Coordinates of C-alpha atoms and ligand atoms in Angstrom, one line a residue:
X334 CA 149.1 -105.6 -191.0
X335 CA 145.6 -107.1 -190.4
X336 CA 144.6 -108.4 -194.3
X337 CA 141.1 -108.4 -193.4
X338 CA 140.6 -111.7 -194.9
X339 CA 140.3 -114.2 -191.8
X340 CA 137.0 -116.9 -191.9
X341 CA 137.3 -116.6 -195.5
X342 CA 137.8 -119.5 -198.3
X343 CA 140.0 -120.0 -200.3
X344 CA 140.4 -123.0 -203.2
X345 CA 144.2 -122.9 -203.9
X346 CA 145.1 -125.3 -206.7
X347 CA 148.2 -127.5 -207.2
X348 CA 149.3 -127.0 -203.8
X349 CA 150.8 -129.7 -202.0
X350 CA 154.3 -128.3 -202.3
X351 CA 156.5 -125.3 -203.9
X352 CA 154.4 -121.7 -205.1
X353 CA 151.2 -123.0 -204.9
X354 CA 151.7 -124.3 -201.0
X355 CA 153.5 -120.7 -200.4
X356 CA 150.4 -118.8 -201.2
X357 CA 148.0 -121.8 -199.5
X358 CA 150.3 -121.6 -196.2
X359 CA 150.9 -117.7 -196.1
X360 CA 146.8 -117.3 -196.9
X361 CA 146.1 -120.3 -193.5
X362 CA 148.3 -117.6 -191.4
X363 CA 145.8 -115.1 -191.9
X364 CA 142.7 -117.0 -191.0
X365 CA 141.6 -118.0 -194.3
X366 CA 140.2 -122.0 -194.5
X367 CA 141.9 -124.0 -197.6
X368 CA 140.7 -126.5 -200.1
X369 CA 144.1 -127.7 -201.4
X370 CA 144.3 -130.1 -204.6
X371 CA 147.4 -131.6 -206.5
X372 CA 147.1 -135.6 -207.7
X373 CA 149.7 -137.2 -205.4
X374 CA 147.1 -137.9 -202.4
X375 CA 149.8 -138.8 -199.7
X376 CA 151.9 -135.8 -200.4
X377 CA 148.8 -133.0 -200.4
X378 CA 147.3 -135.0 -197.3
X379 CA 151.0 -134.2 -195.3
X380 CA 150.8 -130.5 -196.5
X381 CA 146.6 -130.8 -195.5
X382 CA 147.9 -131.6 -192.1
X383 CA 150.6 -129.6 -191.7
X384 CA 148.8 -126.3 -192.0
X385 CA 145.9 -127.0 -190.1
X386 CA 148.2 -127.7 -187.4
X387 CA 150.4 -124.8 -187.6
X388 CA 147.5 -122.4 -188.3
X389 CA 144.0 -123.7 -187.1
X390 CA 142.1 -123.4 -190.2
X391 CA 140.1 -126.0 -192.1
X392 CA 142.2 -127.5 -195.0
X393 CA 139.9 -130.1 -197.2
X394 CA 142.8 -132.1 -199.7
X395 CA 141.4 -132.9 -202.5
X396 CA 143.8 -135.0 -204.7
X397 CA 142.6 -134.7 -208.4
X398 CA 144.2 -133.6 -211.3
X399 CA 143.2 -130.0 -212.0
X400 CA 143.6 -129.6 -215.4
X401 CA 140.5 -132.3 -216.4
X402 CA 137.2 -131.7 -216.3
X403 CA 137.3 -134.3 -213.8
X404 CA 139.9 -132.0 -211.6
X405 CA 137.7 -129.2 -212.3
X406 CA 134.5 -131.1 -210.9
X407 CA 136.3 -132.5 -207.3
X408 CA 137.6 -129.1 -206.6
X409 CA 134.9 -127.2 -207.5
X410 CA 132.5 -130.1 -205.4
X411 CA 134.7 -129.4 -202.3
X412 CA 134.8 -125.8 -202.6
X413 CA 131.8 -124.3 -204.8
X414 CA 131.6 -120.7 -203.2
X415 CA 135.4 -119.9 -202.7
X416 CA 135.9 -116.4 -202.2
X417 CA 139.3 -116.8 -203.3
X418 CA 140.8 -118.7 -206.1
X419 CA 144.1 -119.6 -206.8
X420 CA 145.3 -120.9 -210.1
X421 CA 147.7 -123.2 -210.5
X422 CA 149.1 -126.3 -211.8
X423 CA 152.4 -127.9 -213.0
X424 CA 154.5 -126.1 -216.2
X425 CA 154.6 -127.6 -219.3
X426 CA 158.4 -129.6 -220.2
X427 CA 160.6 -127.5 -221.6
X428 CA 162.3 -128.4 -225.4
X429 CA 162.9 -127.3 -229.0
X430 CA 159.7 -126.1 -230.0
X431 CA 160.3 -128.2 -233.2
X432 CA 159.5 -131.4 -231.3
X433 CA 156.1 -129.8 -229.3
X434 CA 153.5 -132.2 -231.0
X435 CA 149.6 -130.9 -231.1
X436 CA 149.0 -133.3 -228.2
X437 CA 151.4 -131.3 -226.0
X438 CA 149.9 -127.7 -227.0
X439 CA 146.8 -128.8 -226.2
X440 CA 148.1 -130.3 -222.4
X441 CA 149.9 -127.2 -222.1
X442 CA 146.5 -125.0 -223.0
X443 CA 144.4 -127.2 -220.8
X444 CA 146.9 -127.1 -217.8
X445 CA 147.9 -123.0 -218.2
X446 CA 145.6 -121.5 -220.2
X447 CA 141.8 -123.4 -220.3
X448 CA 141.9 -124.6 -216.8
X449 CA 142.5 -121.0 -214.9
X450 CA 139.6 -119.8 -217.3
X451 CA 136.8 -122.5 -216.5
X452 CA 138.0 -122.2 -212.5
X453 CA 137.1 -118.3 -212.8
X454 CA 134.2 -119.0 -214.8
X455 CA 132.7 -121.6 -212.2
X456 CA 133.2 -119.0 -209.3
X457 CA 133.2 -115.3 -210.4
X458 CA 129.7 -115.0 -210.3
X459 CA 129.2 -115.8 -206.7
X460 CA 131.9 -113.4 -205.9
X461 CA 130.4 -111.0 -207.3
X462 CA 126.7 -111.8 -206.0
X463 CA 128.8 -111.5 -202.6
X464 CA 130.5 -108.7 -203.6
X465 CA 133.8 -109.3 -202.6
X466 CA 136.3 -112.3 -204.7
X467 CA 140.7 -112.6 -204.9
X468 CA 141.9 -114.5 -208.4
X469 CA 145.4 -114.7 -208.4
X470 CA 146.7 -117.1 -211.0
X471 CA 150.7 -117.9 -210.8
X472 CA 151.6 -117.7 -214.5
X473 CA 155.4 -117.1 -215.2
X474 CA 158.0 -114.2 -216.0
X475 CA 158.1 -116.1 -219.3
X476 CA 155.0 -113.6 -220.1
X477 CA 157.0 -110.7 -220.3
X478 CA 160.5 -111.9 -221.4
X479 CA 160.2 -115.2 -223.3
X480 CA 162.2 -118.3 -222.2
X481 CA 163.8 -120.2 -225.0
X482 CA 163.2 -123.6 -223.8
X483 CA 159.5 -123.2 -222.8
X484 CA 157.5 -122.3 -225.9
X485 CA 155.2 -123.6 -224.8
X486 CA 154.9 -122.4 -221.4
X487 CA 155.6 -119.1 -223.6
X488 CA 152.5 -119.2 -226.0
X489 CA 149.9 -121.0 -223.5
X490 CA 150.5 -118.6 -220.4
X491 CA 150.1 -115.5 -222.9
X492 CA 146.6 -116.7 -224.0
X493 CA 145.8 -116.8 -220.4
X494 CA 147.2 -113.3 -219.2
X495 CA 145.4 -111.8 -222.5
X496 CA 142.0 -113.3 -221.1
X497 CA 143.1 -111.9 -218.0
X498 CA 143.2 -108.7 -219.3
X499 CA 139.9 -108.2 -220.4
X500 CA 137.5 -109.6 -217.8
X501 CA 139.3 -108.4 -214.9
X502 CA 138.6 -104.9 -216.5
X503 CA 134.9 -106.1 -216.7
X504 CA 134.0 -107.3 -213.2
X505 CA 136.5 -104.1 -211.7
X506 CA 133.1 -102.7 -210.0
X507 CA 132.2 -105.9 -208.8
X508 CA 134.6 -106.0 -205.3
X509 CA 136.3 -108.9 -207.8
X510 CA 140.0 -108.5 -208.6
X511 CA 141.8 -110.7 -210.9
X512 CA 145.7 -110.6 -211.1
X513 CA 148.3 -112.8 -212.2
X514 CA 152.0 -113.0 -210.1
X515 CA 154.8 -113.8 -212.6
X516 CA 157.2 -116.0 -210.8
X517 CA 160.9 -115.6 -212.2
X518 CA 163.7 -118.2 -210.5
X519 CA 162.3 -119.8 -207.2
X520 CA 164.1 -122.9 -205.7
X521 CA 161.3 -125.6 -206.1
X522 CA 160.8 -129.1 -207.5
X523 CA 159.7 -127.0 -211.3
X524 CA 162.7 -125.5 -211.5
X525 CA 165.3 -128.4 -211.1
X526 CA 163.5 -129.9 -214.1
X527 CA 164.3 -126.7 -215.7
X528 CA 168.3 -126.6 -214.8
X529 CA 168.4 -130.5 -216.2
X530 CA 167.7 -129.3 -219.4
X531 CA 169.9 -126.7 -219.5
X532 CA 172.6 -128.6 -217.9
X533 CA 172.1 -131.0 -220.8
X534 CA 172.1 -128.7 -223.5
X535 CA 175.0 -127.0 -222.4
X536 CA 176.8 -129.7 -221.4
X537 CA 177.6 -128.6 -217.9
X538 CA 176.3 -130.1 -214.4
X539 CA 173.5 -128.8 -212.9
X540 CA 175.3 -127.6 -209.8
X541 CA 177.2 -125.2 -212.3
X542 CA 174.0 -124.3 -214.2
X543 CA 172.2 -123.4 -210.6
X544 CA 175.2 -121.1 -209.6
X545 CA 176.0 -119.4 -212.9
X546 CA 171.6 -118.8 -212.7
X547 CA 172.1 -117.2 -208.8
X548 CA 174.7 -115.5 -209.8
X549 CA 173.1 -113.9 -213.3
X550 CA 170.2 -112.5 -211.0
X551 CA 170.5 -109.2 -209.6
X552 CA 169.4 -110.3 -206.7
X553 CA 172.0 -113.1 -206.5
X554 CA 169.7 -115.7 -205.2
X555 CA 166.6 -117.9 -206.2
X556 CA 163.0 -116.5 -204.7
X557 CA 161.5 -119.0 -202.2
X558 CA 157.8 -120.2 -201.9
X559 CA 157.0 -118.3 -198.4
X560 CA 157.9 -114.7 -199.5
X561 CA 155.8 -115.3 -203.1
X562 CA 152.9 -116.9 -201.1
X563 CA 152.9 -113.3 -199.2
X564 CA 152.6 -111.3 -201.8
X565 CA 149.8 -113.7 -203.0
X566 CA 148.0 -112.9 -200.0
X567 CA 148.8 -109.4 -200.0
X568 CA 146.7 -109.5 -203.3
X569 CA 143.9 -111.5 -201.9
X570 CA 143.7 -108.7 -199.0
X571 CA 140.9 -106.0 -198.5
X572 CA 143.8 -103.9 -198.8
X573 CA 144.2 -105.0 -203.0
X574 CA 141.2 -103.8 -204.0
X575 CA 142.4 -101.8 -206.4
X576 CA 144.8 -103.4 -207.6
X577 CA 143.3 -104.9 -211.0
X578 CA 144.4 -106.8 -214.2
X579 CA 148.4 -106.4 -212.9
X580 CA 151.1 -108.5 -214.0
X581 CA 153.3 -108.8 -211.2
X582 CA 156.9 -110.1 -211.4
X583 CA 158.4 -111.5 -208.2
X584 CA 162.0 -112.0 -210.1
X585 CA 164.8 -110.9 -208.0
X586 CA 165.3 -107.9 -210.7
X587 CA 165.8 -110.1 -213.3
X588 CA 163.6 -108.3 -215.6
X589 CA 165.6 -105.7 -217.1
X590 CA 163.3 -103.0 -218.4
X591 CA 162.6 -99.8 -216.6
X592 CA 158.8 -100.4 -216.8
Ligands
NAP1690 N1 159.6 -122.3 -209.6 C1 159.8 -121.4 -210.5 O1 160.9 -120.8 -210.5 C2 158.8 -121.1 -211.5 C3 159.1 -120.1 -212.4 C4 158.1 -119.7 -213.4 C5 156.9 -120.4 -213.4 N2 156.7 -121.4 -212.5 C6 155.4 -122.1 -212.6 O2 154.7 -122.1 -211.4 C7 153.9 -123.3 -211.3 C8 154.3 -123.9 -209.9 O3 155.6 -124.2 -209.9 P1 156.4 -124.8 -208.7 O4 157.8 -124.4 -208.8 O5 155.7 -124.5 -207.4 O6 156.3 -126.4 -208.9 P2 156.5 -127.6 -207.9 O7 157.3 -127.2 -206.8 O8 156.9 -128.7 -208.8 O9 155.0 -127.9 -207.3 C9 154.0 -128.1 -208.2 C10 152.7 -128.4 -207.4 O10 151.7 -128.6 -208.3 C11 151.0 -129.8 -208.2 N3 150.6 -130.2 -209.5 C12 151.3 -130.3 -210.6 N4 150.5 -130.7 -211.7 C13 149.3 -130.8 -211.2 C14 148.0 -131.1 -211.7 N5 147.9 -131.4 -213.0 N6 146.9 -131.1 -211.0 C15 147.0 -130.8 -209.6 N7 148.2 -130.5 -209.1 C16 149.3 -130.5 -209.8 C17 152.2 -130.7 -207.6 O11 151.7 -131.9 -206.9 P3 151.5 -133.3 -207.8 O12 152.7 -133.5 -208.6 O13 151.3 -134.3 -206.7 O14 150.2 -133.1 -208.6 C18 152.8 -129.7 -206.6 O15 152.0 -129.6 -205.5 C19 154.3 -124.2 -212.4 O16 153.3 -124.0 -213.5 C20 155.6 -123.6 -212.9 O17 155.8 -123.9 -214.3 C21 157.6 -121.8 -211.6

């Protein structure tokens, strides 16, 4: 299927490696140029020149942390008219909510909540004067079914999908769509982090903790960045457009409820 999207730009954020590269590699396949940012400048410049050389579009790396107003200058500086925008950026650490300090809400807010809003912000209104914009922010299944050991990946993702809500309802008419992919269990650097804790908690080794997790999904295996970076570009397609406020949970069927 032609996505109809080919010469355009796109600023995908934190996406030297895992979700955020799937959707910046499966968006270079169909034509669309990149500006790519995460801080570690050596790793995002390998990714930079790995897609341009597998796909032939322009990829501009910018290394910069994206959740400062710093990060938020240096993307935006690189790529101040994309006509898509992907948010992203690293998941807050996981623990007993007991021992989440203010400073840590308010890193959590900043990187999953405050960041995703002033991106859209900075670039909605040109997609709408152009009449045509993708926002796709990678949030987490967390949304819908909490995860005990990231409250705060809980509380700050929510604010962000409640945001969401609203304004992508407001600029519907616009040719602007903004959606949010919920990414259950997918075999990346995040989620090893993720099966330490457990591991440690339950007093088990993380080999166990990864197989007991594969097994538990109905789908008996972990997702993997390429077939979530589709589905991202599906959304940024001229096919999406219609498509508006979703929630959408890429989880192997982990998700129990009928709706
Ligand atoms: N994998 C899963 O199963 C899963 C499930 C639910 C939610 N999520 C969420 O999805 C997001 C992506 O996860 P992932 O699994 O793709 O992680 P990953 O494989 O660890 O990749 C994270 C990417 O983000 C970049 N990054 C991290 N913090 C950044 C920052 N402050 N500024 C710019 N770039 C930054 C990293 O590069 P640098 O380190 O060089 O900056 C790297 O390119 C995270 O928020 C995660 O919590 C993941």
């Amino acid at each position: 299927m032609d996505m109809g999207i080919a010469g355009r730009t796109a600023l995908v954020c934190a996406a030297s490696k895992g979700l955020g590269r799937g959707c910046a590699e499966a968006l270079a396949a169909e034509g669309v140029n990149l500006v790519i940012t995460a801080r570690t400048a050596e790793t995002l410049e390998a990714t930079a020149a790995s897609i341009r050389s597998k796909y032939g579009v322009n990829v501009q790396a910018v290394a910069c942390d994206i959740t400062t107003p710093e990060g938020h200058a240096a993307a935006l500086a690189a790529c101040p008219q994309p006509d898509i925008l992907v948010n992203n950026a690293g998941g807050p650490p996981p623990g007993d909510f007991r021992n989440f300090t203010h400073d840590m809400w308010i890193k959590a807010l900043e990187a999953n909540m405050l960041t995703p809003i002033e991106l859209i912000k900075r670039t909605i209104d040109g997609m709408i004067d152009r009449g045509f914009g993708r926002i796709v922010n990678i949030t987490s299944s967390s949304v819908k079914a909490p995860i005990d050991v990231l409250g705060l990946s809980n509380g700050a993702r929510s604010g962000l999908t409640g945001f969401v809500a609203g304004v992508a309802r407001k600029v519907a008419s616009t040719g602007v769509t903004i959606n949010n992919l919920l990414p259950g269990t997918f075999d990346t650097d995040r989620i090893a982090v993720t099966f330490e804790a457990q591991a440690k908690a339950q007093n088990v080794s993380i080999d166990e903790v990864r197989a007991r997790r594969a097994e538990a999904l109905p789908a008996g295996r972990f997702g993997n960045p390429d077939e979530f970076g589709r589905t991202c570009a599906f959304l940024c397609s001229v096919h999406a457009g219609y498509i508006i406020g979703q929630n959408i949970l890429i989880d192997g069927g982990a998700y129990p409820g009928t709706y």
